[in-house]
mmCIF file of C-alpha atoms in Angstrom:
data_model
loop_
_atom_site.group_PDB
_atom_site.id
_atom_site.type_symbol
_atom_site.label_atom_id
_atom_site.label_comp_id
_atom_site.label_asym_id
_atom_site.label_seq_id
_atom_site.Cartn_x
_atom_site.Cartn_y
_atom_site.Cartn_z
ATOM 1 C CA ILE A 1 -1.390 -0.420 20.935
ATOM 2 C CA ALA A 2 -1.775 2.536 18.589
ATOM 3 C CA GLY A 3 0.276 1.185 15.673
ATOM 4 C CA ILE A 4 0.929 4.081 13.349
ATOM 5 C CA THR A 5 -0.502 7.520 13.862
ATOM 6 C CA GLN A 6 -0.475 10.364 11.423
ATOM 7 C CA ALA A 7 -1.227 14.035 11.820
ATOM 8 C CA PRO A 8 -3.007 16.067 10.749
ATOM 9 C CA THR A 9 -5.988 14.077 9.462
ATOM 10 C CA SER A 10 -6.585 16.619 6.790
ATOM 11 C CA GLN A 11 -5.199 19.980 5.783
ATOM 12 C CA ILE A 12 -5.906 22.713 3.278
ATOM 13 C CA LEU A 13 -2.795 24.601 2.368
ATOM 14 C CA ALA A 14 -1.999 27.598 0.188
ATOM 15 C CA ALA A 15 0.517 27.059 -2.572
ATOM 16 C CA GLY A 16 4.048 28.045 -1.626
ATOM 17 C CA ARG A 17 3.565 27.257 2.059
ATOM 18 C CA ARG A 18 5.722 24.829 3.992
ATOM 19 C CA MET A 19 4.016 21.784 5.539
ATOM 20 C CA THR A 20 5.210 18.866 7.602
ATOM 21 C CA LEU A 21 3.181 15.694 7.837
ATOM 22 C CA ARG A 22 3.841 13.724 11.022
ATOM 23 C CA CYS A 23 4.104 9.999 11.392
ATOM 24 C CA THR A 24 4.795 8.035 14.536
ATOM 25 C CA GLN A 25 4.872 4.292 15.137
ATOM 26 C CA ASP A 26 5.063 2.440 18.468
ATOM 27 C CA MET A 27 5.968 -1.035 17.048
ATOM 28 C CA ARG A 28 9.718 -0.441 17.066
ATOM 29 C CA HIS A 29 9.797 -1.230 13.335
ATOM 30 C CA ASN A 30 13.090 -0.569 11.571
ATOM 31 C CA ALA A 31 11.692 0.460 8.189
ATOM 32 C CA MET A 32 9.283 3.275 7.427
ATOM 33 C CA TYR A 33 7.737 4.599 4.202
ATOM 34 C CA TRP A 34 5.784 7.488 2.809
ATOM 35 C CA TYR A 35 3.329 6.950 -0.042
ATOM 36 C CA ARG A 36 0.942 9.143 -1.886
ATOM 37 C CA GLN A 37 -2.361 7.777 -3.177
ATOM 38 C CA ASP A 38 -3.992 9.360 -6.198
ATOM 39 C CA LEU A 39 -7.067 8.234 -8.084
ATOM 40 C CA GLY A 40 -6.107 6.046 -11.041
ATOM 41 C CA LEU A 41 -2.435 5.909 -9.997
ATOM 42 C CA GLY A 42 -2.632 3.763 -6.912
ATOM 43 C CA LEU A 43 0.071 4.042 -4.328
ATOM 44 C CA ARG A 44 3.460 5.589 -5.145
ATOM 45 C CA LEU A 45 6.451 5.525 -2.859
ATOM 46 C CA ILE A 46 7.864 8.987 -2.006
ATOM 47 C CA HIS A 47 10.661 8.264 0.446
ATOM 48 C CA TYR A 48 11.667 5.449 2.717
ATOM 49 C CA SER A 49 13.940 4.765 5.665
ATOM 50 C CA ASN A 50 15.442 1.328 6.278
ATOM 51 C CA THR A 51 16.604 2.254 9.784
ATOM 52 C CA ALA A 52 17.011 5.298 12.035
ATOM 53 C CA GLY A 53 19.503 7.723 10.591
ATOM 54 C CA THR A 54 19.095 6.622 7.000
ATOM 55 C CA THR A 55 16.681 7.636 4.224
ATOM 56 C CA GLY A 56 16.185 6.838 0.535
ATOM 57 C CA LYS A 57 14.286 8.170 -2.441
ATOM 58 C CA GLY A 58 11.308 6.357 -3.816
ATOM 59 C CA GLU A 59 9.468 6.671 -7.111
ATOM 60 C CA VAL A 60 8.235 10.294 -6.696
ATOM 61 C CA PRO A 61 10.589 12.122 -4.308
ATOM 62 C CA ASP A 62 10.701 15.626 -5.918
ATOM 63 C CA GLY A 63 9.315 18.350 -3.737
ATOM 64 C CA TYR A 64 9.454 16.250 -0.592
ATOM 65 C CA SER A 65 12.034 15.640 2.104
ATOM 66 C CA VAL A 66 12.180 13.322 5.086
ATOM 67 C CA SER A 67 14.266 12.753 8.188
ATOM 68 C CA ARG A 68 14.607 9.813 10.575
ATOM 69 C CA ALA A 69 16.187 11.071 13.781
ATOM 70 C CA ASN A 70 14.826 8.113 15.808
ATOM 71 C CA THR A 71 13.026 4.836 15.304
ATOM 72 C CA ASP A 72 9.509 6.035 16.003
ATOM 73 C CA ASP A 73 9.163 9.221 13.951
ATOM 74 C CA PHE A 74 9.329 9.824 10.203
ATOM 75 C CA PRO A 75 8.082 13.264 9.236
ATOM 76 C CA LEU A 76 7.498 14.287 5.604
ATOM 77 C CA THR A 77 8.075 17.899 4.663
ATOM 78 C CA LEU A 78 6.806 19.820 1.655
ATOM 79 C CA ALA A 79 9.113 22.793 1.455
ATOM 80 C CA SER A 80 6.972 24.830 -0.921
ATOM 81 C CA ALA A 81 3.624 23.156 -1.635
ATOM 82 C CA VAL A 82 2.215 23.046 -5.168
ATOM 83 C CA PRO A 83 -1.291 22.016 -6.271
ATOM 84 C CA SER A 84 0.016 18.766 -7.826
ATOM 85 C CA GLN A 85 0.876 17.651 -4.293
ATOM 86 C CA THR A 86 -2.837 17.483 -3.467
ATOM 87 C CA SER A 87 -3.228 13.830 -2.493
ATOM 88 C CA VAL A 88 -3.750 11.406 0.384
ATOM 89 C CA TYR A 89 -0.576 10.593 2.113
ATOM 90 C CA PHE A 90 0.049 7.349 3.917
ATOM 91 C CA CYS A 91 2.881 6.452 6.269
ATOM 92 C CA ALA A 92 3.780 2.788 6.722
ATOM 93 C CA SER A 93 6.248 0.686 8.667
ATOM 94 C CA SER A 94 7.586 -2.795 8.586
ATOM 95 C CA ASP A 95 9.715 -4.961 10.833
ATOM 96 C CA GLY A 96 12.940 -5.254 8.890
ATOM 97 C CA GLN A 97 14.208 -3.789 5.671
ATOM 98 C CA SER A 98 12.814 -6.458 3.391
ATOM 99 C CA SER A 99 9.572 -5.772 1.607
ATOM 100 C CA TYR A 100 8.741 -9.448 2.233
ATOM 101 C CA ASN A 101 7.671 -8.236 5.630
ATOM 102 C CA GLU A 102 4.127 -6.972 6.075
ATOM 103 C CA GLN A 103 3.710 -3.245 5.941
ATOM 104 C CA PHE A 104 1.469 -1.549 8.485
ATOM 105 C CA PHE A 105 -0.264 1.616 7.360
ATOM 106 C CA GLY A 106 -1.411 4.686 9.192
ATOM 107 C CA PRO A 107 -4.879 6.173 8.567
ATOM 108 C CA GLY A 108 -3.629 8.791 6.100
ATOM 109 C CA THR A 109 -3.497 12.595 5.733
ATOM 110 C CA ARG A 110 -5.694 14.215 3.119
ATOM 111 C CA LEU A 111 -3.837 17.271 1.812
ATOM 112 C CA THR A 112 -5.281 19.897 -0.473
ATOM 113 C CA VAL A 113 -3.008 22.547 -1.953
ATOM 114 C CA LEU A 114 -4.770 25.522 -3.419
ATOM 115 C CA GLY B 1 11.080 -4.041 -14.979
ATOM 116 C CA ASN B 2 8.754 -5.240 -12.220
ATOM 117 C CA SER B 3 5.059 -4.324 -12.542
ATOM 118 C CA VAL B 4 1.604 -5.285 -11.342
ATOM 119 C CA THR B 5 -1.562 -5.050 -13.423
ATOM 120 C CA GLN B 6 -4.977 -5.557 -11.893
ATOM 121 C CA MET B 7 -8.439 -5.221 -13.263
ATOM 122 C CA GLU B 8 -9.951 -1.765 -13.289
ATOM 123 C CA GLY B 9 -12.957 -1.091 -11.169
ATOM 124 C CA PRO B 10 -15.314 -0.356 -9.832
ATOM 125 C CA VAL B 11 -16.671 -3.886 -9.502
ATOM 126 C CA THR B 12 -20.251 -4.039 -8.295
ATOM 127 C CA LEU B 13 -21.761 -7.283 -7.067
ATOM 128 C CA SER B 14 -24.797 -8.420 -5.080
ATOM 129 C CA GLU B 15 -24.311 -9.902 -1.619
ATOM 130 C CA GLU B 16 -23.414 -13.630 -1.779
ATOM 131 C CA ALA B 17 -22.070 -13.417 -5.297
ATOM 132 C CA PHE B 18 -18.765 -14.995 -6.343
ATOM 133 C CA LEU B 19 -15.866 -12.585 -6.610
ATOM 134 C CA THR B 20 -12.740 -12.604 -8.780
ATOM 135 C CA ILE B 21 -10.316 -9.721 -9.034
ATOM 136 C CA ASN B 22 -7.667 -10.406 -11.606
ATOM 137 C CA CYS B 23 -3.968 -9.607 -10.985
ATOM 138 C CA THR B 24 -1.009 -10.344 -13.205
ATOM 139 C CA TYR B 25 2.561 -9.420 -12.718
ATOM 140 C CA THR B 26 5.875 -8.980 -14.471
ATOM 141 C CA ALA B 27 9.008 -9.664 -12.513
ATOM 142 C CA THR B 28 12.451 -11.218 -12.637
ATOM 143 C CA GLY B 29 12.575 -14.524 -10.845
ATOM 144 C CA TYR B 30 9.972 -15.407 -8.311
ATOM 145 C CA PRO B 31 8.691 -12.472 -6.280
ATOM 146 C CA SER B 32 6.443 -12.670 -3.263
ATOM 147 C CA LEU B 33 2.836 -11.640 -3.949
ATOM 148 C CA PHE B 34 0.350 -9.867 -1.753
ATOM 149 C CA TRP B 35 -3.199 -8.615 -1.592
ATOM 150 C CA TYR B 36 -3.861 -5.591 0.592
ATOM 151 C CA VAL B 37 -7.279 -4.177 1.391
ATOM 152 C CA GLN B 38 -8.276 -0.552 2.149
ATOM 153 C CA TYR B 39 -11.596 -0.024 3.895
ATOM 154 C CA PRO B 40 -13.212 3.440 3.579
ATOM 155 C CA GLY B 41 -11.322 6.123 5.442
ATOM 156 C CA GLU B 42 -8.514 3.761 6.506
ATOM 157 C CA GLY B 43 -4.987 2.829 5.493
ATOM 158 C CA LEU B 44 -4.104 -0.401 3.732
ATOM 159 C CA GLN B 45 -3.871 -3.633 5.592
ATOM 160 C CA LEU B 46 -2.492 -6.968 4.507
ATOM 161 C CA LEU B 47 -5.165 -9.426 3.458
ATOM 162 C CA LEU B 48 -3.075 -12.378 2.312
ATOM 163 C CA LYS B 49 0.208 -13.348 0.769
ATOM 164 C CA ALA B 50 2.083 -16.103 -1.036
ATOM 165 C CA THR B 51 5.822 -16.397 -1.242
ATOM 166 C CA LYS B 52 6.413 -19.145 -3.816
ATOM 167 C CA ALA B 53 4.790 -20.791 -6.792
ATOM 168 C CA ASP B 54 1.620 -22.802 -6.160
ATOM 169 C CA ASP B 55 1.263 -21.353 -2.674
ATOM 170 C CA LYS B 56 -2.249 -20.373 -1.755
ATOM 171 C CA GLY B 57 -2.832 -17.419 0.587
ATOM 172 C CA SER B 58 -6.111 -17.216 2.407
ATOM 173 C CA ASN B 59 -7.828 -15.002 4.961
ATOM 174 C CA LYS B 60 -11.395 -13.877 5.816
ATOM 175 C CA GLY B 61 -12.826 -16.223 3.149
ATOM 176 C CA PHE B 62 -10.542 -14.737 0.420
ATOM 177 C CA GLU B 63 -8.055 -16.866 -1.446
ATOM 178 C CA ALA B 64 -5.369 -16.360 -4.072
ATOM 179 C CA THR B 65 -3.026 -18.863 -5.685
ATOM 180 C CA TYR B 66 0.485 -17.988 -6.936
ATOM 181 C CA ARG B 67 0.425 -19.166 -10.587
ATOM 182 C CA LYS B 68 3.919 -19.020 -12.025
ATOM 183 C CA GLU B 69 2.916 -20.298 -15.446
ATOM 184 C CA THR B 70 0.378 -17.545 -15.934
ATOM 185 C CA THR B 71 2.162 -14.939 -13.755
ATOM 186 C CA SER B 72 -1.072 -14.394 -11.921
ATOM 187 C CA PHE B 73 -2.402 -14.011 -8.395
ATOM 188 C CA HIS B 74 -6.160 -13.635 -8.786
ATOM 189 C CA LEU B 75 -8.201 -12.834 -5.628
ATOM 190 C CA GLU B 76 -11.339 -14.895 -5.126
ATOM 191 C CA LYS B 77 -14.177 -15.234 -2.588
ATOM 192 C CA GLY B 78 -17.093 -17.577 -2.841
ATOM 193 C CA SER B 79 -19.745 -15.424 -1.204
ATOM 194 C CA VAL B 80 -19.148 -11.700 -0.688
ATOM 195 C CA GLN B 81 -20.708 -9.600 1.994
ATOM 196 C CA VAL B 82 -21.533 -5.898 2.131
ATOM 197 C CA SER B 83 -18.659 -5.528 4.639
ATOM 198 C CA ASP B 84 -16.211 -6.578 1.879
ATOM 199 C CA SER B 85 -16.784 -3.281 0.097
ATOM 200 C CA ALA B 86 -13.305 -1.760 -0.116
ATOM 201 C CA VAL B 87 -10.417 -1.143 -2.470
ATOM 202 C CA TYR B 88 -8.158 -4.127 -3.075
ATOM 203 C CA PHE B 89 -4.490 -3.800 -4.075
ATOM 204 C CA CYS B 90 -2.387 -6.505 -5.595
ATOM 205 C CA ALA B 91 1.325 -6.093 -4.843
ATOM 206 C CA LEU B 92 4.685 -7.774 -5.396
ATOM 207 C CA CYS B 93 7.979 -7.814 -3.602
ATOM 208 C CA PRO B 94 10.832 -8.345 -6.053
ATOM 209 C CA LEU B 95 13.370 -11.100 -5.585
ATOM 210 C CA ASN B 96 16.011 -8.450 -4.837
ATOM 211 C CA ARG B 97 15.261 -7.634 -1.233
ATOM 212 C CA ASP B 98 16.693 -4.145 -1.635
ATOM 213 C CA ASP B 99 13.852 -3.314 -4.024
ATOM 214 C CA LYS B 100 10.650 -1.968 -2.639
ATOM 215 C CA ILE B 101 7.144 -3.382 -2.839
ATOM 216 C CA ILE B 102 5.200 -2.483 -6.007
ATOM 217 C CA PHE B 103 1.456 -1.932 -5.736
ATOM 218 C CA GLY B 104 -1.144 -2.215 -8.437
ATOM 219 C CA LYS B 105 -3.571 0.683 -8.984
ATOM 220 C CA GLY B 106 -6.308 -0.813 -6.869
ATOM 221 C CA THR B 107 -9.765 -2.209 -7.620
ATOM 222 C CA ARG B 108 -12.769 -0.685 -5.859
ATOM 223 C CA LEU B 109 -15.391 -3.260 -4.863
ATOM 224 C CA HIS B 110 -19.019 -2.357 -4.103
ATOM 225 C CA ILE B 111 -21.259 -5.024 -2.621
ATOM 226 C CA LEU B 112 -24.988 -4.327 -2.793
ATOM 227 C CA PRO B 113 -27.322 -5.729 -0.107
#
């Protein structure tokens, strides 16, 4: 069982470029999440999806978009990357919409925007 | 609003020392409380949780007790090992199930052999 996979593992990107971070889970979880992790700021929620076909904004959604065409995939797109989006990005999923349920995290994508 | 405050790191201890990582929270009602751990190069994983006052969560020798009177959920371990070196996140899930989990900023723990 793979759990959650993310791709790429790391990426260096020029400012202004478009980038999509991929996230796939094989646990048939309803809810999925994207976080960014920055030193001194901890984890901040970017976007979430309670179920396939729906998405919602988290704490720091500006500059990012998501889609949830099916249960397994939850890609995160940076339409025009800026240096402040340099961060480590984690995808997570949980069985059910409630945050009472354990979240399972992917290994992360380290993104550097120059 | 809801928030989580945990002690700043890094925390450096010798192997077999006693560990406490403090966590306090602010929330309406009685949220569920969690500790997640992030080992180097990995994503977070749930370490333990408690869903109501006076509950004690435990796993891998770690414990935390939900203290309503002090709004705290301190993480403890009696004898740490080098393999416990990681970043530890305290988190809460608000009473309103439509609200999302809130993470603390994390505490980095270094265990010296």
